[in-house]
mmCIF file of C-alpha atoms in Angstrom:
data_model
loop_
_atom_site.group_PDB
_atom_site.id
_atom_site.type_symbol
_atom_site.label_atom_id
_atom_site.label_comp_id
_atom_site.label_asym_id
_atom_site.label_seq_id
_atom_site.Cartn_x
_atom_site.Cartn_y
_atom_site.Cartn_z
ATOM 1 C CA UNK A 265 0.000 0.000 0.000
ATOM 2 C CA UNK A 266 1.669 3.343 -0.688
ATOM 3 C CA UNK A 267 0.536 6.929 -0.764
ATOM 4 C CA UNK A 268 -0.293 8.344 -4.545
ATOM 5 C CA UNK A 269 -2.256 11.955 -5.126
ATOM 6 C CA UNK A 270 -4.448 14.277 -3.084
ATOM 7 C CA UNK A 271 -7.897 13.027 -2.282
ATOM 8 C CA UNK A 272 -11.064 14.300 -3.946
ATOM 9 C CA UNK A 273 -14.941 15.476 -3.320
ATOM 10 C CA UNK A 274 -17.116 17.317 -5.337
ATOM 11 C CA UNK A 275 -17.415 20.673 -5.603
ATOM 12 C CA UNK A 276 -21.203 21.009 -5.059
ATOM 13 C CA UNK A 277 -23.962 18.892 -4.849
ATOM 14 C CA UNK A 278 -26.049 17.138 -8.003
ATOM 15 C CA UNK A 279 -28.517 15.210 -8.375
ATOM 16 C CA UNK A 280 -30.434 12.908 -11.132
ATOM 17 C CA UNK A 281 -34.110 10.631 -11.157
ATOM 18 C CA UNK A 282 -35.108 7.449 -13.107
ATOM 19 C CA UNK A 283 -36.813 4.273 -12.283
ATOM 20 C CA UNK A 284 -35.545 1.081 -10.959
ATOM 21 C CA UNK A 285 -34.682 -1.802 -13.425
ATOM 22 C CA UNK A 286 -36.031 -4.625 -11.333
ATOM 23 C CA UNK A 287 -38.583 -2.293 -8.379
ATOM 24 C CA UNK A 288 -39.653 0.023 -11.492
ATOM 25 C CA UNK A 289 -39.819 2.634 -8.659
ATOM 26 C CA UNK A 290 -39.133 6.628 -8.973
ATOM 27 C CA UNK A 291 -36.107 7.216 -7.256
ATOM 28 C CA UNK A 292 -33.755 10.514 -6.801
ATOM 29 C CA UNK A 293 -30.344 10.350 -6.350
ATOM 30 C CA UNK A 294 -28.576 13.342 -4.723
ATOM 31 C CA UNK A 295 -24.932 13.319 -4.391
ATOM 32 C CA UNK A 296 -22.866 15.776 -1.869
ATOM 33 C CA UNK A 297 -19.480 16.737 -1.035
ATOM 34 C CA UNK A 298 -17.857 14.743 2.230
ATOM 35 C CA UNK A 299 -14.877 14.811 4.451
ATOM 36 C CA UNK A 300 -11.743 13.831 3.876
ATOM 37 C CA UNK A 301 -11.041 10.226 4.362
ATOM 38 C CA UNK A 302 -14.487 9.149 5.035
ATOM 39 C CA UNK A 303 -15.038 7.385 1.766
ATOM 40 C CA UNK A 304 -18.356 6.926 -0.462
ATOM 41 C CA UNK A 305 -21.355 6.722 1.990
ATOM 42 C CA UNK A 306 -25.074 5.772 0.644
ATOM 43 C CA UNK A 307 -27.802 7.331 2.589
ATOM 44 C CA UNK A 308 -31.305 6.079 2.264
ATOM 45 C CA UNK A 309 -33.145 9.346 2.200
ATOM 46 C CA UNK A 310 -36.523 7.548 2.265
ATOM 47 C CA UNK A 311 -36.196 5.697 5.336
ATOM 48 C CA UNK A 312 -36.820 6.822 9.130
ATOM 49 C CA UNK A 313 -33.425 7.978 10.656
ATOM 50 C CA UNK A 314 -31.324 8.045 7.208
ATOM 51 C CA UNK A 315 -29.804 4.544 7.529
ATOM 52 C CA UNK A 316 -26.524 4.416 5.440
ATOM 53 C CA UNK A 317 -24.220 2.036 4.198
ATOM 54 C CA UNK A 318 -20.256 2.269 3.352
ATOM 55 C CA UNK A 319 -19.950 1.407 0.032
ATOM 56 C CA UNK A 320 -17.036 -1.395 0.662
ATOM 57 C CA UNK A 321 -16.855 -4.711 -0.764
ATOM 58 C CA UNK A 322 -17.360 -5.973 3.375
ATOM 59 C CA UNK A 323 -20.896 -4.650 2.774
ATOM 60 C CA UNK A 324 -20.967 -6.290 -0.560
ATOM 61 C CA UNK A 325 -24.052 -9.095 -1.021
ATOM 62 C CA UNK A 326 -24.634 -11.787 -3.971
ATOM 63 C CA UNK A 327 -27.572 -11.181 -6.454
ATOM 64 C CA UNK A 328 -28.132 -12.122 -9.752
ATOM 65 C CA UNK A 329 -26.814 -9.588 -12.557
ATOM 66 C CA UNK A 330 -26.152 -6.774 -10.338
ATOM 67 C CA UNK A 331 -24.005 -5.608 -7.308
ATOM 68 C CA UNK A 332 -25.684 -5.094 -3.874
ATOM 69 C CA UNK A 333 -24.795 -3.904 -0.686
ATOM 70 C CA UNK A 334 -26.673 -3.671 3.133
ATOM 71 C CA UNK A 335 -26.005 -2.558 6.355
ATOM 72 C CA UNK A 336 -29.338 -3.030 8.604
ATOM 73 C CA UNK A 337 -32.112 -1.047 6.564
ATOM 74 C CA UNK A 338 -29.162 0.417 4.499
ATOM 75 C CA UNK A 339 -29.727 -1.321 1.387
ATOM 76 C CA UNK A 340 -29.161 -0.487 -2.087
ATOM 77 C CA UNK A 341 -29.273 -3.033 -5.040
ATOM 78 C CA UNK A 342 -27.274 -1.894 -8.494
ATOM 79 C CA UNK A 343 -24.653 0.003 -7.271
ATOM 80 C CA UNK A 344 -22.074 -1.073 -9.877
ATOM 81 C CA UNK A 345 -23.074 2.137 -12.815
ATOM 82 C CA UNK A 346 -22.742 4.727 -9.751
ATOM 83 C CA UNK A 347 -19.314 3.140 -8.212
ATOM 84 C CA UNK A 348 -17.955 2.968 -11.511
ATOM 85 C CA UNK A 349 -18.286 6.458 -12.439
ATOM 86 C CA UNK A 350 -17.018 7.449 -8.919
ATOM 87 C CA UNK A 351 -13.761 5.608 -9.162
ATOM 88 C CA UNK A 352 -12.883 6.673 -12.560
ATOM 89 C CA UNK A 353 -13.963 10.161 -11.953
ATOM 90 C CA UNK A 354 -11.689 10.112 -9.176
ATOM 91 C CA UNK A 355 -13.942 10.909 -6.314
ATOM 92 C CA UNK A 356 -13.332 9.327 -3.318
ATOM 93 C CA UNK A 357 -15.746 10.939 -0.552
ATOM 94 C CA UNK A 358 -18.888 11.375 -0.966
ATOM 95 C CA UNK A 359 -22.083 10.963 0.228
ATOM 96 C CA UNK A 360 -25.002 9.576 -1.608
ATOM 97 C CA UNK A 361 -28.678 10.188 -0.608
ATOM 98 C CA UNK A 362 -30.350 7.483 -2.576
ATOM 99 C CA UNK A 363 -34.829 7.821 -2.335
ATOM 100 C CA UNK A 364 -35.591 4.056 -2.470
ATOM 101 C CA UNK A 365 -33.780 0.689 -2.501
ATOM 102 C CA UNK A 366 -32.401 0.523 -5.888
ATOM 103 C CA UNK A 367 -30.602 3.229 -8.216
ATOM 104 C CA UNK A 368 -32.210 4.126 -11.274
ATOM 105 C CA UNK A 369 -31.419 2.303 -14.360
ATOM 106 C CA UNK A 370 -31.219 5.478 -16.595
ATOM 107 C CA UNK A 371 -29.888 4.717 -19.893
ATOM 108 C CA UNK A 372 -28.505 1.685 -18.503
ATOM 109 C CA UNK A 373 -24.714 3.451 -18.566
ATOM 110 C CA UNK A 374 -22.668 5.550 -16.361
ATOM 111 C CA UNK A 375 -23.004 8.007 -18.634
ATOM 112 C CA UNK A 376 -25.576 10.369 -16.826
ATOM 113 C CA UNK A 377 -23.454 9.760 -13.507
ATOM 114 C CA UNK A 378 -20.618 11.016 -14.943
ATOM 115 C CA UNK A 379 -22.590 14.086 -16.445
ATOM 116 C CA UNK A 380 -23.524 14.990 -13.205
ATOM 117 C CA UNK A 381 -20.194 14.656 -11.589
ATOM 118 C CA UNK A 382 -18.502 17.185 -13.909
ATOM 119 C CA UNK A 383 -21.530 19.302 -13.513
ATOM 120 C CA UNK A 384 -20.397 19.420 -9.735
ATOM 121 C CA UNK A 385 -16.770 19.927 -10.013
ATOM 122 C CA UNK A 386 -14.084 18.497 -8.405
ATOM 123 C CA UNK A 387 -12.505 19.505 -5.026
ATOM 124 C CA UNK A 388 -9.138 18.355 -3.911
ATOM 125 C CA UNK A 389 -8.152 17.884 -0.420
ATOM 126 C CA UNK A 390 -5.753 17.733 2.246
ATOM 127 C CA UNK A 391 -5.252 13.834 2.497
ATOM 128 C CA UNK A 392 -3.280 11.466 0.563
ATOM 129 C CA UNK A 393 -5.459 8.459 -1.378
ATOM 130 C CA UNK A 394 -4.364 5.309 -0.490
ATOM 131 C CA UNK A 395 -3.593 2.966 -3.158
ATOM 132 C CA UNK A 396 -2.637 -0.417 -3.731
ATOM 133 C CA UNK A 397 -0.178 -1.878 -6.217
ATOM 134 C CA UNK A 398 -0.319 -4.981 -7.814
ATOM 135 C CA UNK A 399 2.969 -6.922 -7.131
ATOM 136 C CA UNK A 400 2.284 -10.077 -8.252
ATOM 137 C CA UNK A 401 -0.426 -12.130 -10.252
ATOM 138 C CA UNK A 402 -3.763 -13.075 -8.800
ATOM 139 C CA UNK A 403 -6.102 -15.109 -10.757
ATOM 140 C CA UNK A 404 -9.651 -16.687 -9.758
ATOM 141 C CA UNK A 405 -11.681 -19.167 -11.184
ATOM 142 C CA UNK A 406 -15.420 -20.076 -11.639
ATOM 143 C CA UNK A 407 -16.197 -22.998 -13.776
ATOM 144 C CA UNK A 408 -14.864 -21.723 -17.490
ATOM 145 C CA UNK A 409 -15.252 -17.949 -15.862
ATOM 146 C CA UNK A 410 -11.504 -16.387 -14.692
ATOM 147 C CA UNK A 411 -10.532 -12.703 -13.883
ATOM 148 C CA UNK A 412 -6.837 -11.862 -13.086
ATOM 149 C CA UNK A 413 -4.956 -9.202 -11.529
ATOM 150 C CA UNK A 414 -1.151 -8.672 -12.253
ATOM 151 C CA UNK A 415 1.225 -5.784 -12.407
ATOM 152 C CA UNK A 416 0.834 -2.458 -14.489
ATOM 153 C CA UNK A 417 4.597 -0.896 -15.677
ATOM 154 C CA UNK A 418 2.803 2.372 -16.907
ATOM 155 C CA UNK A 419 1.169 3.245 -13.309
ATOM 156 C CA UNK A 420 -1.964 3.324 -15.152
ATOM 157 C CA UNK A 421 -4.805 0.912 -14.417
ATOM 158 C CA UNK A 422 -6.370 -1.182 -17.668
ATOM 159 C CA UNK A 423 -9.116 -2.682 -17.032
ATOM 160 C CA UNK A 424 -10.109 -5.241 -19.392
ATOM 161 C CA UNK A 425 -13.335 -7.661 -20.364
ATOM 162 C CA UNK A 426 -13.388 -10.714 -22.941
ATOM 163 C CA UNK A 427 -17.076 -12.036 -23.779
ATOM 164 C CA UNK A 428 -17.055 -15.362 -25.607
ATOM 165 C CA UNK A 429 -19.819 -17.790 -25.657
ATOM 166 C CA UNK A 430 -20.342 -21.503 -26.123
ATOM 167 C CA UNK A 431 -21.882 -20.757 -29.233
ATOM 168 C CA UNK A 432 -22.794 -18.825 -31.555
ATOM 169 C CA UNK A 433 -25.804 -16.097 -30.710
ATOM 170 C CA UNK A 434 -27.065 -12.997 -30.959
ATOM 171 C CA UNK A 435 -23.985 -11.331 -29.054
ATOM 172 C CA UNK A 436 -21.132 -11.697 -31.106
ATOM 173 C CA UNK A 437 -17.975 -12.677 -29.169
ATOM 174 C CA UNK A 438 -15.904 -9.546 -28.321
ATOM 175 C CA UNK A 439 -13.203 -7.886 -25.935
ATOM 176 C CA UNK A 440 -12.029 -4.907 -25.071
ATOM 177 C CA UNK A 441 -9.547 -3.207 -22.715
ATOM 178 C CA UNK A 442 -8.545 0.676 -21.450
ATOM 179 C CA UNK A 443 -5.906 2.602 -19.539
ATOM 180 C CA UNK A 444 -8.608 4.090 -16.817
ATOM 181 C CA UNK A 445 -8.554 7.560 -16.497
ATOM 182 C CA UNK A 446 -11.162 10.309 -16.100
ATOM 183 C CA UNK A 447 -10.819 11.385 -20.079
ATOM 184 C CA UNK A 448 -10.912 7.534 -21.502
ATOM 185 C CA UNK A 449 -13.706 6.161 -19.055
ATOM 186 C CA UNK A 450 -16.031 9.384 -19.827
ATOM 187 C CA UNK A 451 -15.842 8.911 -23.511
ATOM 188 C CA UNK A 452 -14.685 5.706 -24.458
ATOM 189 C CA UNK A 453 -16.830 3.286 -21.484
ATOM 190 C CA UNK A 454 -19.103 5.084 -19.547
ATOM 191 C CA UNK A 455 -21.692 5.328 -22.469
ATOM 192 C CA UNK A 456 -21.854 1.496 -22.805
ATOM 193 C CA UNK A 457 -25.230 0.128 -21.768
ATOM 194 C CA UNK A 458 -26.484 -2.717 -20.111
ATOM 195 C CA UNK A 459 -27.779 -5.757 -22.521
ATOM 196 C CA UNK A 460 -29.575 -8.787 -22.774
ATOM 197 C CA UNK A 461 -30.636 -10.682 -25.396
ATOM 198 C CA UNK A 462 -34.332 -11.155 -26.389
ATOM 199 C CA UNK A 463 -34.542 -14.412 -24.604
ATOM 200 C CA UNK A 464 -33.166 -12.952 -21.463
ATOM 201 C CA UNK A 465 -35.704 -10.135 -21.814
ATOM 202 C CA UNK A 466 -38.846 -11.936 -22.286
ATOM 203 C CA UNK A 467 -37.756 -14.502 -19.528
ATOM 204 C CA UNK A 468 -37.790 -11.754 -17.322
ATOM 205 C CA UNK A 469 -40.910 -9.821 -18.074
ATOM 206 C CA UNK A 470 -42.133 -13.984 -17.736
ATOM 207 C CA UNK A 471 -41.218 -13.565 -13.998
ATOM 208 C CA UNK A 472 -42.696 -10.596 -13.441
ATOM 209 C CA UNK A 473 -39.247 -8.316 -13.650
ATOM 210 C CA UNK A 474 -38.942 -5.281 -15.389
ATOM 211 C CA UNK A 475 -41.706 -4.946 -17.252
ATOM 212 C CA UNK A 476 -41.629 -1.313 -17.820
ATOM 213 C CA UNK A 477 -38.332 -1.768 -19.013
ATOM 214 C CA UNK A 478 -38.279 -0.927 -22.935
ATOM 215 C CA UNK A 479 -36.088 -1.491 -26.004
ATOM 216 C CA UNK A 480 -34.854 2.082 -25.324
ATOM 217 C CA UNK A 481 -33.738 1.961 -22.142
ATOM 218 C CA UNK A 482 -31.256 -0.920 -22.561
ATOM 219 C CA UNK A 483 -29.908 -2.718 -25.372
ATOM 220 C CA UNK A 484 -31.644 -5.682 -26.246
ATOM 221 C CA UNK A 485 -30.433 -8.302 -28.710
ATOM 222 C CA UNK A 486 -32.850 -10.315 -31.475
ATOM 223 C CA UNK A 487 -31.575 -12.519 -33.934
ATOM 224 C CA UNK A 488 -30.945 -9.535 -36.289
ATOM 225 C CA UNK A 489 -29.207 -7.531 -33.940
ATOM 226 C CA UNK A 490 -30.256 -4.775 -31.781
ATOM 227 C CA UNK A 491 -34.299 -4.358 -31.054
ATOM 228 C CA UNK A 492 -35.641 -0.811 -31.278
ATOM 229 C CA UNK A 493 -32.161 0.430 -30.782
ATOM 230 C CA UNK A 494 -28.424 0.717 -32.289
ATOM 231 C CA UNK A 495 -25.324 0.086 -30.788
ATOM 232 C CA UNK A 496 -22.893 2.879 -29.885
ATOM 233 C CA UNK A 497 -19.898 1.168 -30.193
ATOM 234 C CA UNK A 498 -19.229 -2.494 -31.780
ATOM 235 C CA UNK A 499 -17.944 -3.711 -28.903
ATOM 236 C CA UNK A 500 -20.579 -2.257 -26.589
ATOM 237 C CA UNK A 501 -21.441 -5.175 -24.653
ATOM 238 C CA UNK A 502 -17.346 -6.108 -23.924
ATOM 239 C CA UNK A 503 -16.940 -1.916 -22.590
ATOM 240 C CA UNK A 504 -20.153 -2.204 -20.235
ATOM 241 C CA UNK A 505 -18.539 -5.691 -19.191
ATOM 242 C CA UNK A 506 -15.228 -3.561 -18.451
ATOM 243 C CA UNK A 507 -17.171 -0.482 -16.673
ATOM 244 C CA UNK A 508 -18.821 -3.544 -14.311
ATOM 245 C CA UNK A 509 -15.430 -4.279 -13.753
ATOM 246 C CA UNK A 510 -14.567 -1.201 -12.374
ATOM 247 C CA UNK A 511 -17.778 0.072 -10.374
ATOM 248 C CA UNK A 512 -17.425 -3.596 -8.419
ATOM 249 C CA UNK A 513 -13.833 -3.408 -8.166
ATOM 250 C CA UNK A 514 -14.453 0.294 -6.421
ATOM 251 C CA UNK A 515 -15.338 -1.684 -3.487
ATOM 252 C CA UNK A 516 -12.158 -2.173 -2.859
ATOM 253 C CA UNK A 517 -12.094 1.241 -1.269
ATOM 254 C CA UNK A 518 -8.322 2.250 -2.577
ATOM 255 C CA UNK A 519 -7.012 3.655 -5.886
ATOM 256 C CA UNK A 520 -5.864 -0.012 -7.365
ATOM 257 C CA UNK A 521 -2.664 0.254 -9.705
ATOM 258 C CA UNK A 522 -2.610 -2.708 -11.816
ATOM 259 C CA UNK A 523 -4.014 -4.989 -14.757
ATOM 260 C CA UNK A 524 -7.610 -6.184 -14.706
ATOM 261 C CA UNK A 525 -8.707 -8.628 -16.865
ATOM 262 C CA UNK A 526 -11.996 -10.324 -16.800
ATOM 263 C CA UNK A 527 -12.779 -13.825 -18.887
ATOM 264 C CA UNK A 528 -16.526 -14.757 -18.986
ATOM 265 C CA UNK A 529 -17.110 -13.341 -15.463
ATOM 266 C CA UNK A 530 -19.357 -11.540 -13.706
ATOM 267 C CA UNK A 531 -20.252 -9.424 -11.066
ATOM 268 C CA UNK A 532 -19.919 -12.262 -8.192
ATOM 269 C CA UNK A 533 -16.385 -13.346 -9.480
ATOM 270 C CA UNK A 534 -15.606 -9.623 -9.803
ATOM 271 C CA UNK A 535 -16.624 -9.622 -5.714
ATOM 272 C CA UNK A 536 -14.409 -12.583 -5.188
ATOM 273 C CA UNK A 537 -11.666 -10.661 -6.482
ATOM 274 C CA UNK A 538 -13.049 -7.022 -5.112
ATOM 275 C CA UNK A 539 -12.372 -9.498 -1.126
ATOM 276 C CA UNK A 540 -9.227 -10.696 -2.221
ATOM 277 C CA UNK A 541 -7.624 -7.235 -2.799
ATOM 278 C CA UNK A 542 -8.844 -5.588 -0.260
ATOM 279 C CA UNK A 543 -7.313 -8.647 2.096
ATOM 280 C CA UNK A 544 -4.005 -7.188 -0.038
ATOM 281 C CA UNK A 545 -4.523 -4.100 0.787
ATOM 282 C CA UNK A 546 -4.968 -4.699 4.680
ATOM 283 C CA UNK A 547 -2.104 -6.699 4.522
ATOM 284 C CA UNK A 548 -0.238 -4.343 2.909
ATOM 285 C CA UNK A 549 -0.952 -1.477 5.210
ATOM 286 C CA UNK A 550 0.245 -3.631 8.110
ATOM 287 C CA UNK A 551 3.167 -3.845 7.006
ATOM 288 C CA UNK A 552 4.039 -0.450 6.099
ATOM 289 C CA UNK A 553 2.752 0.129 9.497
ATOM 290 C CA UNK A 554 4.955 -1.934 10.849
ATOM 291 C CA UNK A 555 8.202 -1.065 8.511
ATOM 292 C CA UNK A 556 7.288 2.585 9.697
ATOM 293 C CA UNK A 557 7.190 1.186 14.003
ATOM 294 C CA UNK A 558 10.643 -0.511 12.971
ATOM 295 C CA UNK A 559 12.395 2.892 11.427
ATOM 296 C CA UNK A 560 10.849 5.175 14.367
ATOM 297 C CA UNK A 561 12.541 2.736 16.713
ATOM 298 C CA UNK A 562 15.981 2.475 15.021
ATOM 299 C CA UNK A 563 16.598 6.064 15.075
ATOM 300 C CA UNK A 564 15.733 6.305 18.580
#
């Protein structure tokens, strides 16, 4: 764990609406400045007594197709499009008053979050972000699913995504990768949307699940392609993959230096791997911690 650049807050506070994907609720998203070194806080601003919830991978709970987290009443589903933005905008306190359980689905990108963000500004303050560099290779596994971590020589994370399937579909088998920084994420990832194919979609709306979810509001894939809709980039599918990547990796709760690669995963190997570097990380700052007791002594 070493010490890398000032740490940042907003400027001002902004705000955005939309429905839920799987609650089809109204819900309003407000996002503040914070204090140094207290991290990104959600705040359920619909609840008695504000309940909030750290948003750390310790907090972090399974569900299918989308990143969670609870603390008590503090509970938030679909977190992953509003982390994502945060991290590669840089901000690292904040706090988050969030009207309902689950964040809106918008355009089913980061892309509004990040509008709002540079809306707001950017404050930088007194304290040093933490951050943690990858030293050595770490790769998990989950039936044909793998994500890695592994050094970085240009101090710049990539983060990366390869989509392949069994066979043949709708989704054509794709990959992509990016240096993450504020300027590439905004343009280049953030727009990418969520998808499904037309299967997916009507076996949902089967079970009762987003219903009022329409061709426009996500990208949905028939046999010919895109339903209702058009891609924004060809590899749309592998860059929302990659911004998943990031928003769950966020968890994490340090600026991560290193190489990301996802095969076939998802957002519960991504959590595997969210746990295992923030064990790093904890590790790590023992150490220095200790290295630091050690010197103090010695000159003494």
């Amino acid at each position: 764990m070493t010490l890398s650049r000032n740490q940042h807050s907003i400027a001002s506070s902004c705000r955005l609406s939309g429905r839920g994907y799987w609650t089809a609720k109204e819900v309003d998203v407000v996002m503040h400045p914070a204090p140094v070194d207290s991290g990104i806080t959600l705040v359920r601003s619909d609840l008695p007594g504000h309940p909030s919830c750290r948003a750390h991978v310790s907090q972090r709970t399974d569900a299918q197709l989308r990143t969670n987290i609870a603390q008590g009443a503090a509970e938030f589903e679909m977190i992953e499009h509003l982390m994502a933005a945060l991290y590669a905008m840089e901000i690292d306190n904040c706090v988050v008053e969030i009207s309902g359980q689950e964040l809106p689905g918008l355009d089913g990108s980061s892309k509004p979050y990040i509008d709002a963000l540079a809306g707001a500004g950017l404050v930088i303050q007194a304290g040093e972000r933490q951050r943690l560099v990858i030293d050595q290779v770490i790769t998990l596994h989950e039936g044909s699913s793998w994500i890695s971590a592994s050094p970085v020589v240009t101090g710049v994370s990539h983060f990366g995504y390869q989509l392949v399937f069994d066979q043949e579909g709708e989704i054509s088998n794709q990959c992509y990768g990016f240096p993450c920084t504020p300027t590439r994420f905004s343009r280049d990832v953030a727009p990418a949307r969520t998808f499904v194919t037309e299967r997916q979609a009507q076996s949902l709306h089967a079970r009762g699940v987003a219903r009022h979810v329409s061709y426009q509001d996500l990208l949905v894939f028939g046999q010919d392609g895109p339903i209702e809709n058009e891609v924004r980039f060809k590899n749309e599918c592998a860059r929302h993959k990659a911004l998943d990547l990031v928003g769950d990796l966020a968890l994490v709760g340090v600026e991560l230096v290193g190489k990301f690669i996802s095969y076939r995963g998802g957002h519960r190997l991504n959590g595997r791997m969210a746990k295992a570097l923030h064990e790093l990380a904890v590790l790590s700052q023992s150490r220095n911690r200790s290295s630091c007791f050690s010197d103090r002594r010695h000159a003494a």
